[in-house]
Amino acid sequence: MAGDIGKIRIRVPSSAKAGDVIRVRCLVIHPMERIERDAQGKIVDRNYNYITRVTATYLGKPVAVFDLTQSVSENPAFSFALKATAPGPVTVTFVDTHGGKYESRADIAFA
Amino acid sequence: MAESITRRSALGTLGVVGVTLAAGALGTPATARAQASPQALGLQETVQDGLKRVFGGRPMKDGSALIKLEIPPIAENGAVVPVNVEVNAPMTPASYVKTIWIVADKNRIPIVARATLTPDAGQAFVGTHIRLGETTDVRAVVEQSDGTLLTAKREVKVTVGGCGG
């Protein structure tokens, strides 16, 4: 499990036409650690590892940026829309609180 | 001489910013809360405090006609609750949906996530999976490029809490 942190799957439609608004879904393997409390209910103070920022770009331009908290699920999935103007890459970058940076890309192909 | 003082004070300011950021990453102890910027996420607070901090006293319009908030009415597992927000509004450089916030009223961290969009998205749509600690209202707050705030909410019954943290 631990070795899989940062594994990303991106799903895009298999083909698109110019001008279509398409939806992209991506999933990252990440523990998104929750705040822990000790027996007295006090918060255990440490650097919890969770994703704070997800950046999605298409053709090098940002489309959607997500800012996250620990209220987001483990192995989170994100969806967003983009307007397909030309064939090209969608890049999704995840940044977590332990300095981890994970990136993956998928290509939008035109029919 | 004057130059070195400017440089020094500039460095000092940078140091404060660094400390605030580091404190934010460490689960926000109470001392950091006072310094947190109005846009900071992930604070432990009540939903009223959170909305007041982020949006100030700005009026919020009922956007339930425009906002499609898709969330299951009953979540058996509060650890993974899918949420989709779609806003029926234009996405052109002149007028677009700038930010979508997801707020879970009864979570310890009520301001769950913020999505910032650009007109290149073509459609105001975001989706993610969130944690819900207990049965709660979930709201979407939408900010448009002209500053208008719209909101819609739905109640979700949670069978097993996912401890929103």
CSV table of N, CA and C in Angstrom, one decimal, chain B:
chain,number,residue,atom,x,y,z
B,1,MET,N,22.1,52.6,4.0
B,1,MET,CA,21.5,52.3,5.3
B,1,MET,C,20.0,52.0,5.2
B,2,ALA,N,19.3,52.9,4.6
B,2,ALA,CA,17.9,52.7,4.5
B,2,ALA,C,17.6,51.4,3.8
B,3,GLU,N,18.4,51.1,2.8
B,3,GLU,CA,18.2,49.9,2.0
B,3,GLU,C,18.3,48.7,2.9
B,4,SER,N,19.3,48.7,3.8
B,4,SER,CA,19.4,47.4,4.6
B,4,SER,C,18.2,47.3,5.6
B,5,ILE,N,17.7,48.4,6.0
B,5,ILE,CA,16.5,48.3,6.9
B,5,ILE,C,15.3,47.7,6.2
B,6,THR,N,15.1,48.2,4.9
B,6,THR,CA,14.0,47.7,4.1
B,6,THR,C,14.2,46.2,3.9
B,7,ARG,N,15.4,45.8,3.6
B,7,ARG,CA,15.7,44.4,3.3
B,7,ARG,C,15.4,43.5,4.6
B,8,ARG,N,15.8,44.0,5.7
B,8,ARG,CA,15.6,43.3,7.0
B,8,ARG,C,14.1,43.1,7.2
B,9,SER,N,13.4,44.2,7.1
B,9,SER,CA,12.0,44.1,7.4
B,9,SER,C,11.3,43.2,6.5
B,10,ALA,N,11.8,43.2,5.2
B,10,ALA,CA,11.2,42.3,4.2
B,10,ALA,C,11.4,40.9,4.6
B,11,LEU,N,12.6,40.6,5.0
B,11,LEU,CA,12.9,39.2,5.4
B,11,LEU,C,12.1,38.8,6.6
B,12,GLY,N,11.9,39.7,7.6
B,12,GLY,CA,11.1,39.5,8.8
B,12,GLY,C,9.7,39.1,8.4
B,13,THR,N,9.1,39.8,7.4
B,13,THR,CA,7.8,39.5,7.0
B,13,THR,C,7.7,38.1,6.3
B,14,LEU,N,8.7,37.8,5.5
B,14,LEU,CA,8.8,36.5,4.9
B,14,LEU,C,8.8,35.4,6.0
B,15,GLY,N,9.6,35.7,7.1
B,15,GLY,CA,9.6,34.7,8.2
B,15,GLY,C,8.3,34.4,8.8
B,16,VAL,N,7.5,35.5,9.0
B,16,VAL,CA,6.2,35.3,9.6
B,16,VAL,C,5.3,34.5,8.7
B,17,VAL,N,5.4,34.8,7.4
B,17,VAL,CA,4.5,34.0,6.5
B,17,VAL,C,4.9,32.6,6.5
B,18,GLY,N,6.2,32.3,6.6
B,18,GLY,CA,6.7,30.9,6.6
B,18,GLY,C,6.2,30.2,7.9
B,19,VAL,N,6.2,30.8,9.0
B,19,VAL,CA,5.7,30.2,10.3
B,19,VAL,C,4.3,29.9,10.2
B,20,THR,N,3.5,30.9,9.6
B,20,THR,CA,2.0,30.7,9.5
B,20,THR,C,1.7,29.5,8.6
B,21,LEU,N,2.5,29.4,7.5
B,21,LEU,CA,2.2,28.3,6.6
B,21,LEU,C,2.6,26.9,7.3
B,22,ALA,N,3.7,26.9,8.0
B,22,ALA,CA,4.1,25.7,8.6
B,22,ALA,C,3.1,25.3,9.7
B,23,ALA,N,2.6,26.3,10.5
B,23,ALA,CA,1.6,26.0,11.5
B,23,ALA,C,0.3,25.4,10.9
B,24,GLY,N,0.0,26.0,9.7
B,24,GLY,CA,-1.2,25.5,9.0
B,24,GLY,C,-1.1,24.0,8.6
B,25,ALA,N,0.1,23.6,8.2
B,25,ALA,CA,0.3,22.3,7.8
B,25,ALA,C,0.3,21.3,9.0
B,26,LEU,N,0.5,21.8,10.2
B,26,LEU,CA,0.6,21.0,11.4
B,26,LEU,C,-0.8,20.9,12.1
B,27,GLY,N,-1.9,20.9,11.4
B,27,GLY,CA,-3.1,20.7,12.0
B,27,GLY,C,-3.6,21.9,12.8
B,28,THR,N,-3.1,23.1,12.5
B,28,THR,CA,-3.6,24.3,13.1
B,28,THR,C,-3.8,24.4,14.6
B,29,PRO,N,-2.7,24.5,15.3
B,29,PRO,CA,-2.9,24.8,16.8
B,29,PRO,C,-3.6,26.1,17.0
B,30,ALA,N,-4.1,26.3,18.2
B,30,ALA,CA,-5.0,27.4,18.5
B,30,ALA,C,-4.2,28.8,18.2
B,31,THR,N,-2.9,28.8,18.4
B,31,THR,CA,-2.2,30.1,18.2
B,31,THR,C,-2.2,30.5,16.8
B,32,ALA,N,-2.2,29.5,15.9
B,32,ALA,CA,-2.1,29.8,14.5
B,32,ALA,C,-3.5,30.3,14.0
B,33,ARG,N,-4.5,30.0,14.7
B,33,ARG,CA,-5.8,30.3,14.1
B,33,ARG,C,-6.0,31.8,14.0
B,34,ALA,N,-5.5,32.6,14.9
B,34,ALA,CA,-5.7,34.0,14.8
B,34,ALA,C,-5.0,34.6,13.6
B,35,GLN,N,-3.9,34.0,13.2
B,35,GLN,CA,-3.2,34.6,12.1
B,35,GLN,C,-3.7,34.0,10.7
B,36,ALA,N,-4.5,33.0,10.8
B,36,ALA,CA,-4.9,32.4,9.5
B,36,ALA,C,-5.5,33.4,8.6
B,37,SER,N,-5.2,33.3,7.3
B,37,SER,CA,-5.8,34.2,6.3
B,37,SER,C,-7.2,33.8,6.1
B,38,PRO,N,-8.0,34.8,5.6
B,38,PRO,CA,-9.4,34.5,5.4
B,38,PRO,C,-9.7,33.3,4.5
B,39,GLN,N,-8.7,33.1,3.6
B,39,GLN,CA,-8.9,32.0,2.6
B,39,GLN,C,-8.4,30.6,3.1
B,40,ALA,N,-7.8,30.6,4.3
B,40,ALA,CA,-7.2,29.3,4.7
B,40,ALA,C,-8.3,28.2,4.9
B,41,LEU,N,-7.9,27.0,4.6
B,41,LEU,CA,-8.8,25.9,4.7
B,41,LEU,C,-8.3,25.0,5.9
B,42,GLY,N,-9.2,24.1,6.2
B,42,GLY,CA,-8.7,23.0,7.1
B,42,GLY,C,-8.7,23.5,8.6
B,43,LEU,N,-9.4,24.5,9.0
B,43,LEU,CA,-9.4,24.9,10.4
B,43,LEU,C,-10.5,24.2,11.1
B,44,GLN,N,-10.3,23.9,12.4
B,44,GLN,CA,-11.3,23.3,13.2
B,44,GLN,C,-12.1,24.4,13.8
B,45,GLU,N,-13.4,24.5,13.3
B,45,GLU,CA,-14.2,25.6,13.7
B,45,GLU,C,-15.7,25.2,13.5
B,46,THR,N,-16.6,26.1,13.9
B,46,THR,CA,-18.0,25.8,13.6
B,46,THR,C,-18.2,26.3,12.2
B,47,VAL,N,-19.3,25.8,11.6
B,47,VAL,CA,-19.6,26.2,10.2
B,47,VAL,C,-19.9,27.7,10.1
B,48,GLN,N,-20.5,28.2,11.2
B,48,GLN,CA,-20.8,29.7,11.1
B,48,GLN,C,-19.5,30.5,11.1
B,49,ASP,N,-18.6,30.1,12.0
B,49,ASP,CA,-17.3,30.8,12.0
B,49,ASP,C,-16.6,30.7,10.7
B,50,GLY,N,-16.6,29.5,10.1
B,50,GLY,CA,-15.9,29.3,8.9
B,50,GLY,C,-16.5,30.1,7.7
B,51,LEU,N,-17.8,30.1,7.6
B,51,LEU,CA,-18.4,30.9,6.5
B,51,LEU,C,-18.2,32.4,6.7
B,52,LYS,N,-18.2,32.8,8.0
B,52,LYS,CA,-18.0,34.2,8.3
B,52,LYS,C,-16.5,34.6,7.9
B,53,ARG,N,-15.6,33.7,8.3
B,53,ARG,CA,-14.2,34.0,8.0
B,53,ARG,C,-13.9,34.1,6.5
B,54,VAL,N,-14.5,33.1,5.8
B,54,VAL,CA,-14.2,33.0,4.4
B,54,VAL,C,-14.9,34.1,3.6
B,55,PHE,N,-16.2,34.3,3.8
B,55,PHE,CA,-17.0,35.1,3.0
B,55,PHE,C,-17.3,36.5,3.6
B,56,GLY,N,-16.9,36.7,4.9
B,56,GLY,CA,-17.2,37.9,5.6
B,56,GLY,C,-18.7,38.0,5.7
B,57,GLY,N,-19.2,39.2,5.6
B,57,GLY,CA,-20.7,39.3,5.7
B,57,GLY,C,-21.4,39.4,4.4
B,58,ARG,N,-20.7,38.9,3.3
B,58,ARG,CA,-21.3,39.1,2.0
B,58,ARG,C,-22.6,38.3,1.8
B,59,PRO,N,-23.5,38.9,1.2
B,59,PRO,CA,-24.8,38.2,1.1
B,59,PRO,C,-24.7,37.0,0.2
B,60,MET,N,-25.4,36.0,0.5
B,60,MET,CA,-25.4,34.8,-0.3
B,60,MET,C,-26.8,34.6,-0.8
B,61,LYS,N,-26.9,34.4,-2.1
B,61,LYS,CA,-28.2,34.1,-2.7
B,61,LYS,C,-28.5,32.7,-2.8
B,62,ASP,N,-29.8,32.3,-2.7
B,62,ASP,CA,-30.2,30.9,-2.9
B,62,ASP,C,-30.0,30.5,-4.3
B,63,GLY,N,-29.1,29.6,-4.5
B,63,GLY,CA,-28.8,29.2,-5.9
B,63,GLY,C,-29.3,27.8,-6.2
B,64,SER,N,-30.3,27.3,-5.5
B,64,SER,CA,-30.7,26.0,-5.7
B,64,SER,C,-31.3,25.7,-7.1
B,65,ALA,N,-31.7,26.8,-7.8
B,65,ALA,CA,-32.2,26.7,-9.1
B,65,ALA,C,-31.1,26.4,-10.1
B,66,LEU,N,-29.9,27.0,-9.8
B,66,LEU,CA,-28.7,26.9,-10.7
B,66,LEU,C,-27.8,25.8,-10.4
B,67,ILE,N,-27.6,25.6,-9.1
B,67,ILE,CA,-26.6,24.6,-8.6
B,67,ILE,C,-27.2,23.2,-8.5
B,68,LYS,N,-26.6,22.3,-9.2
B,68,LYS,CA,-27.0,20.9,-9.1
B,68,LYS,C,-26.0,20.2,-8.1
B,69,LEU,N,-26.4,19.9,-6.9
B,69,LEU,CA,-25.6,19.3,-5.9
B,69,LEU,C,-25.9,17.8,-5.9
B,70,GLU,N,-25.1,17.0,-6.4
B,70,GLU,CA,-25.4,15.6,-6.4
B,70,GLU,C,-24.6,14.9,-5.3
B,71,ILE,N,-25.4,14.4,-4.4
B,71,ILE,CA,-24.8,13.7,-3.2
B,71,ILE,C,-25.8,12.7,-2.7
B,72,PRO,N,-25.4,11.5,-2.4
B,72,PRO,CA,-26.4,10.5,-1.9
B,72,PRO,C,-27.2,11.0,-0.7
B,73,PRO,N,-28.5,10.8,-0.6
B,73,PRO,CA,-29.2,11.2,0.6
B,73,PRO,C,-28.9,10.4,1.8
B,74,ILE,N,-28.5,9.2,1.6
B,74,ILE,CA,-28.0,8.3,2.7
B,74,ILE,C,-26.6,7.8,2.4
B,75,ALA,N,-25.7,8.0,3.2
B,75,ALA,CA,-24.3,7.6,3.0
B,75,ALA,C,-24.1,6.5,4.1
B,76,GLU,N,-23.9,5.2,3.6
B,76,GLU,CA,-23.7,4.2,4.6
B,76,GLU,C,-22.3,4.3,5.2
B,77,ASN,N,-21.3,4.7,4.4
B,77,ASN,CA,-20.0,4.9,4.9
B,77,ASN,C,-19.6,6.3,4.8
B,78,GLY,N,-19.4,7.0,5.9
B,78,GLY,CA,-19.1,8.4,5.9
B,78,GLY,C,-17.7,8.7,5.5
B,79,ALA,N,-16.9,7.6,5.3
B,79,ALA,CA,-15.5,7.9,4.9
B,79,ALA,C,-15.3,8.2,3.5
B,80,VAL,N,-16.3,7.8,2.7
B,80,VAL,CA,-16.3,8.1,1.2
B,80,VAL,C,-17.7,8.4,0.8
B,81,VAL,N,-17.9,9.7,0.6
B,81,VAL,CA,-19.2,10.2,0.1
B,81,VAL,C,-18.9,11.0,-1.2
B,82,PRO,N,-19.4,10.5,-2.3
B,82,PRO,CA,-19.2,11.2,-3.6
B,82,PRO,C,-20.0,12.5,-3.6
B,83,VAL,N,-19.4,13.5,-4.0
B,83,VAL,CA,-20.1,14.8,-4.2
B,83,VAL,C,-19.8,15.3,-5.6
B,84,ASN,N,-20.9,15.7,-6.3
B,84,ASN,CA,-20.6,16.4,-7.6
B,84,ASN,C,-21.4,17.7,-7.6
B,85,VAL,N,-20.8,18.7,-8.1
B,85,VAL,CA,-21.4,20.0,-8.1
B,85,VAL,C,-21.4,20.5,-9.5
B,86,GLU,N,-22.5,20.9,-10.1
B,86,GLU,CA,-22.6,21.4,-11.4
B,86,GLU,C,-23.4,22.7,-11.3
B,87,VAL,N,-22.9,23.7,-12.0
B,87,VAL,CA,-23.5,25.0,-11.9
B,87,VAL,C,-24.0,25.3,-13.3
B,88,ASN,N,-25.3,25.6,-13.5
B,88,ASN,CA,-25.8,26.0,-14.8
B,88,ASN,C,-25.6,27.4,-15.0
B,89,ALA,N,-24.4,27.8,-15.4
B,89,ALA,CA,-24.0,29.2,-15.6
B,89,ALA,C,-23.0,29.2,-16.7
B,90,PRO,N,-22.9,30.3,-17.4
B,90,PRO,CA,-21.9,30.4,-18.6
B,90,PRO,C,-20.5,30.3,-18.1
B,91,MET,N,-19.6,29.8,-18.9
B,91,MET,CA,-18.2,29.8,-18.6
B,91,MET,C,-17.5,30.5,-19.7
B,92,THR,N,-17.6,31.8,-19.8
B,92,THR,CA,-16.9,32.6,-20.8
B,92,THR,C,-16.0,33.6,-20.0
B,93,PRO,N,-15.0,34.1,-20.7
B,93,PRO,CA,-14.1,35.0,-19.9
B,93,PRO,C,-14.8,36.2,-19.3
B,94,ALA,N,-16.0,36.6,-19.9
B,94,ALA,CA,-16.7,37.7,-19.3
B,94,ALA,C,-17.4,37.4,-18.1
B,95,SER,N,-18.0,36.1,-18.0
B,95,SER,CA,-18.7,35.7,-16.8
B,95,SER,C,-18.5,34.2,-16.7
B,96,TYR,N,-18.0,33.9,-15.5
B,96,TYR,CA,-17.8,32.4,-15.3
B,96,TYR,C,-17.8,32.1,-13.8
B,97,VAL,N,-17.9,30.9,-13.5
B,97,VAL,CA,-17.9,30.4,-12.1
B,97,VAL,C,-16.4,30.4,-11.7
B,98,LYS,N,-16.1,31.2,-10.7
B,98,LYS,CA,-14.7,31.3,-10.3
B,98,LYS,C,-14.3,30.2,-9.3
B,99,THR,N,-15.1,30.0,-8.3
B,99,THR,CA,-14.8,29.1,-7.2
B,99,THR,C,-16.0,28.3,-6.7
B,100,ILE,N,-15.8,27.1,-6.4
B,100,ILE,CA,-16.8,26.3,-5.8
B,100,ILE,C,-16.3,25.7,-4.5
B,101,TRP,N,-17.0,26.0,-3.4
B,101,TRP,CA,-16.6,25.5,-2.1
B,101,TRP,C,-17.6,24.4,-1.7
B,102,ILE,N,-17.0,23.4,-1.1
B,102,ILE,CA,-17.8,22.3,-0.5
B,102,ILE,C,-17.7,22.4,1.0
B,103,VAL,N,-18.9,22.5,1.6
B,103,VAL,CA,-19.0,22.7,3.1
B,103,VAL,C,-19.8,21.6,3.7
B,104,ALA,N,-19.3,21.0,4.7
B,104,ALA,CA,-20.1,20.0,5.5
B,104,ALA,C,-20.3,20.6,6.9
B,105,ASP,N,-21.5,20.9,7.2
B,105,ASP,CA,-21.8,21.7,8.4
B,105,ASP,C,-21.3,21.1,9.7
B,106,LYS,N,-21.4,19.8,9.9
B,106,LYS,CA,-21.1,19.3,11.2
B,106,LYS,C,-19.7,18.6,11.3
B,107,ASN,N,-18.9,18.7,10.2
B,107,ASN,CA,-17.6,18.2,10.3
B,107,ASN,C,-16.7,19.1,11.2
B,108,ARG,N,-15.7,18.5,11.8
B,108,ARG,CA,-14.8,19.3,12.6
B,108,ARG,C,-14.1,20.3,11.7
B,109,ILE,N,-13.8,19.9,10.5
B,109,ILE,CA,-13.3,20.9,9.5
B,109,ILE,C,-14.4,21.1,8.5
B,110,PRO,N,-15.2,22.1,8.7
B,110,PRO,CA,-16.4,22.2,7.9
B,110,PRO,C,-16.1,22.7,6.4
B,111,ILE,N,-15.1,23.5,6.3
B,111,ILE,CA,-14.8,24.0,4.9
B,111,ILE,C,-13.9,22.9,4.3
B,112,VAL,N,-14.5,22.0,3.5
B,112,VAL,CA,-13.9,20.8,3.1
B,112,VAL,C,-12.9,21.0,1.9
B,113,ALA,N,-13.4,21.6,0.9
B,113,ALA,CA,-12.6,21.8,-0.3
B,113,ALA,C,-13.0,23.0,-1.1
B,114,ARG,N,-12.0,23.5,-1.8
B,114,ARG,CA,-12.3,24.6,-2.7
B,114,ARG,C,-11.8,24.3,-4.1
B,115,ALA,N,-12.6,24.5,-5.1
B,115,ALA,CA,-12.1,24.3,-6.5
B,115,ALA,C,-12.2,25.7,-7.2
B,116,THR,N,-11.0,26.0,-7.8
B,116,THR,CA,-10.9,27.2,-8.5
B,116,THR,C,-10.9,26.9,-10.0
B,117,LEU,N,-11.8,27.5,-10.7
B,117,LEU,CA,-12.0,27.1,-12.1
B,117,LEU,C,-11.5,28.3,-13.0
B,118,THR,N,-11.2,28.0,-14.3
B,118,THR,CA,-11.0,29.0,-15.3
B,118,THR,C,-12.0,28.8,-16.4
B,119,PRO,N,-12.2,29.9,-17.2
B,119,PRO,CA,-13.2,29.8,-18.3
B,119,PRO,C,-12.8,28.6,-19.3
B,120,ASP,N,-11.6,28.2,-19.3
B,120,ASP,CA,-11.2,27.1,-20.2
B,120,ASP,C,-11.9,25.8,-19.8
B,121,ALA,N,-12.5,25.7,-18.6
B,121,ALA,CA,-13.2,24.5,-18.2
B,121,ALA,C,-14.4,24.2,-19.1
B,122,GLY,N,-15.0,25.3,-19.6
B,122,GLY,CA,-16.1,25.1,-20.5
B,122,GLY,C,-17.4,24.9,-19.8
B,123,GLN,N,-17.3,24.3,-18.6
B,123,GLN,CA,-18.5,24.0,-17.8
B,123,GLN,C,-18.2,24.0,-16.3
B,124,ALA,N,-19.0,24.6,-15.5
B,124,ALA,CA,-18.7,24.6,-14.1
B,124,ALA,C,-19.1,23.3,-13.5
B,125,PHE,N,-18.2,22.4,-13.4
B,125,PHE,CA,-18.5,21.1,-12.8
B,125,PHE,C,-17.2,20.6,-12.1
B,126,VAL,N,-17.5,20.2,-10.8
B,126,VAL,CA,-16.4,19.5,-10.1
B,126,VAL,C,-17.0,18.4,-9.3
B,127,GLY,N,-16.2,17.4,-9.0
B,127,GLY,CA,-16.6,16.2,-8.2
B,127,GLY,C,-15.5,15.7,-7.4
B,128,THR,N,-15.8,15.2,-6.2
B,128,THR,CA,-14.7,14.6,-5.4
B,128,THR,C,-15.4,13.7,-4.4
B,129,HIS,N,-14.6,13.1,-3.5
B,129,HIS,CA,-15.1,12.2,-2.5
B,129,HIS,C,-14.7,12.9,-1.2
B,130,ILE,N,-15.7,13.0,-0.3
B,130,ILE,CA,-15.4,13.7,1.0
B,130,ILE,C,-15.8,12.7,2.2
B,131,ARG,N,-15.3,13.1,3.4
B,131,ARG,CA,-15.6,12.4,4.6
B,131,ARG,C,-16.7,13.2,5.3
B,132,LEU,N,-17.6,12.5,5.9
B,132,LEU,CA,-18.6,13.1,6.8
B,132,LEU,C,-18.6,12.4,8.1
B,133,GLY,N,-18.5,13.2,9.2
B,133,GLY,CA,-18.4,12.6,10.5
B,133,GLY,C,-19.8,12.1,11.0
B,134,GLU,N,-20.9,12.8,10.7
B,134,GLU,CA,-22.2,12.4,11.1
B,134,GLU,C,-23.2,13.0,10.2
B,135,THR,N,-24.5,12.7,10.4
B,135,THR,CA,-25.5,13.2,9.6
B,135,THR,C,-25.5,14.7,9.6
B,136,THR,N,-25.4,15.3,8.4
B,136,THR,CA,-25.2,16.8,8.3
B,136,THR,C,-25.8,17.3,7.0
B,137,ASP,N,-25.9,18.6,7.0
B,137,ASP,CA,-26.1,19.3,5.7
B,137,ASP,C,-24.8,19.5,5.0
B,138,VAL,N,-24.9,19.3,3.7
B,138,VAL,CA,-23.7,19.6,2.9
B,138,VAL,C,-24.1,20.7,1.9
B,139,ARG,N,-23.3,21.7,1.9
B,139,ARG,CA,-23.6,22.9,1.0
B,139,ARG,C,-22.5,23.0,-0.1
B,140,ALA,N,-22.9,23.6,-1.1
B,140,ALA,CA,-22.0,24.1,-2.1
B,140,ALA,C,-22.2,25.6,-2.2
B,141,VAL,N,-21.0,26.3,-2.1
B,141,VAL,CA,-21.1,27.8,-2.2
B,141,VAL,C,-20.3,28.1,-3.5
B,142,VAL,N,-21.0,28.9,-4.4
B,142,VAL,CA,-20.4,29.2,-5.7
B,142,VAL,C,-20.1,30.6,-5.8
B,143,GLU,N,-18.9,31.0,-6.1
B,143,GLU,CA,-18.6,32.4,-6.4
B,143,GLU,C,-18.4,32.6,-7.8
B,144,GLN,N,-19.1,33.6,-8.4
B,144,GLN,CA,-19.0,33.9,-9.8
B,144,GLN,C,-18.0,35.0,-10.0
B,145,SER,N,-17.6,35.2,-11.2
B,145,SER,CA,-16.5,36.1,-11.5
B,145,SER,C,-16.9,37.6,-11.1
B,146,ASP,N,-18.2,37.9,-11.1
B,146,ASP,CA,-18.5,39.2,-10.7
B,146,ASP,C,-18.7,39.3,-9.1
B,147,GLY,N,-18.4,38.3,-8.4
B,147,GLY,CA,-18.4,38.3,-7.0
B,147,GLY,C,-19.7,37.8,-6.3
B,148,THR,N,-20.7,37.5,-7.2
B,148,THR,CA,-22.0,37.0,-6.6
B,148,THR,C,-21.8,35.6,-6.0
B,149,LEU,N,-22.4,35.4,-4.8
B,149,LEU,CA,-22.3,34.2,-4.1
B,149,LEU,C,-23.6,33.5,-4.2
B,150,LEU,N,-23.6,32.2,-4.6
B,150,LEU,CA,-24.8,31.4,-4.6
B,150,LEU,C,-24.6,30.2,-3.7
B,151,THR,N,-25.6,29.7,-3.1
B,151,THR,CA,-25.4,28.5,-2.3
B,151,THR,C,-26.6,27.6,-2.4
B,152,ALA,N,-26.4,26.3,-2.2
B,152,ALA,CA,-27.4,25.3,-2.2
B,152,ALA,C,-27.0,24.2,-1.2
B,153,LYS,N,-27.9,23.6,-0.6
B,153,LYS,CA,-27.5,22.5,0.4
B,153,LYS,C,-28.5,21.4,0.4
B,154,ARG,N,-28.0,20.2,0.8
B,154,ARG,CA,-28.7,19.0,1.0
B,154,ARG,C,-28.3,18.3,2.2
B,155,GLU,N,-29.3,17.6,2.8
B,155,GLU,CA,-28.9,16.8,4.0
B,155,GLU,C,-28.5,15.4,3.6
B,156,VAL,N,-27.5,14.9,4.3
B,156,VAL,CA,-27.0,13.6,4.1
B,156,VAL,C,-27.1,12.8,5.4
B,157,LYS,N,-27.7,11.7,5.4
B,157,LYS,CA,-27.8,10.8,6.6
B,157,LYS,C,-26.6,9.9,6.5
B,158,VAL,N,-25.8,9.9,7.6
B,158,VAL,CA,-24.6,9.1,7.6
B,158,VAL,C,-24.8,8.0,8.6
B,159,THR,N,-24.6,6.7,8.1
B,159,THR,CA,-24.8,5.6,9.0
B,159,THR,C,-23.6,5.3,9.9
B,160,VAL,N,-22.4,5.2,9.2
B,160,VAL,CA,-21.2,5.1,10.0
B,160,VAL,C,-20.3,6.3,9.7
B,161,GLY,N,-19.9,7.0,10.7
B,161,GLY,CA,-19.2,8.2,10.5
B,161,GLY,C,-17.8,8.0,10.0
B,162,GLY,N,-17.4,8.9,9.1
B,162,GLY,CA,-16.0,8.8,8.5
B,162,GLY,C,-15.1,9.7,9.2
B,163,CYS,N,-15.5,10.3,10.3
B,163,CYS,CA,-14.7,11.3,11.1
B,163,CYS,C,-14.0,12.3,10.2
B,164,GLY,N,-14.7,13.3,9.9
B,164,GLY,CA,-14.2,14.4,9.1
B,164,GLY,C,-12.9,15.0,9.6
B,165,GLY,N,-12.5,14.6,10.8
B,165,GLY,CA,-11.2,15.1,11.4
B,165,GLY,C,-11.3,16.4,12.0
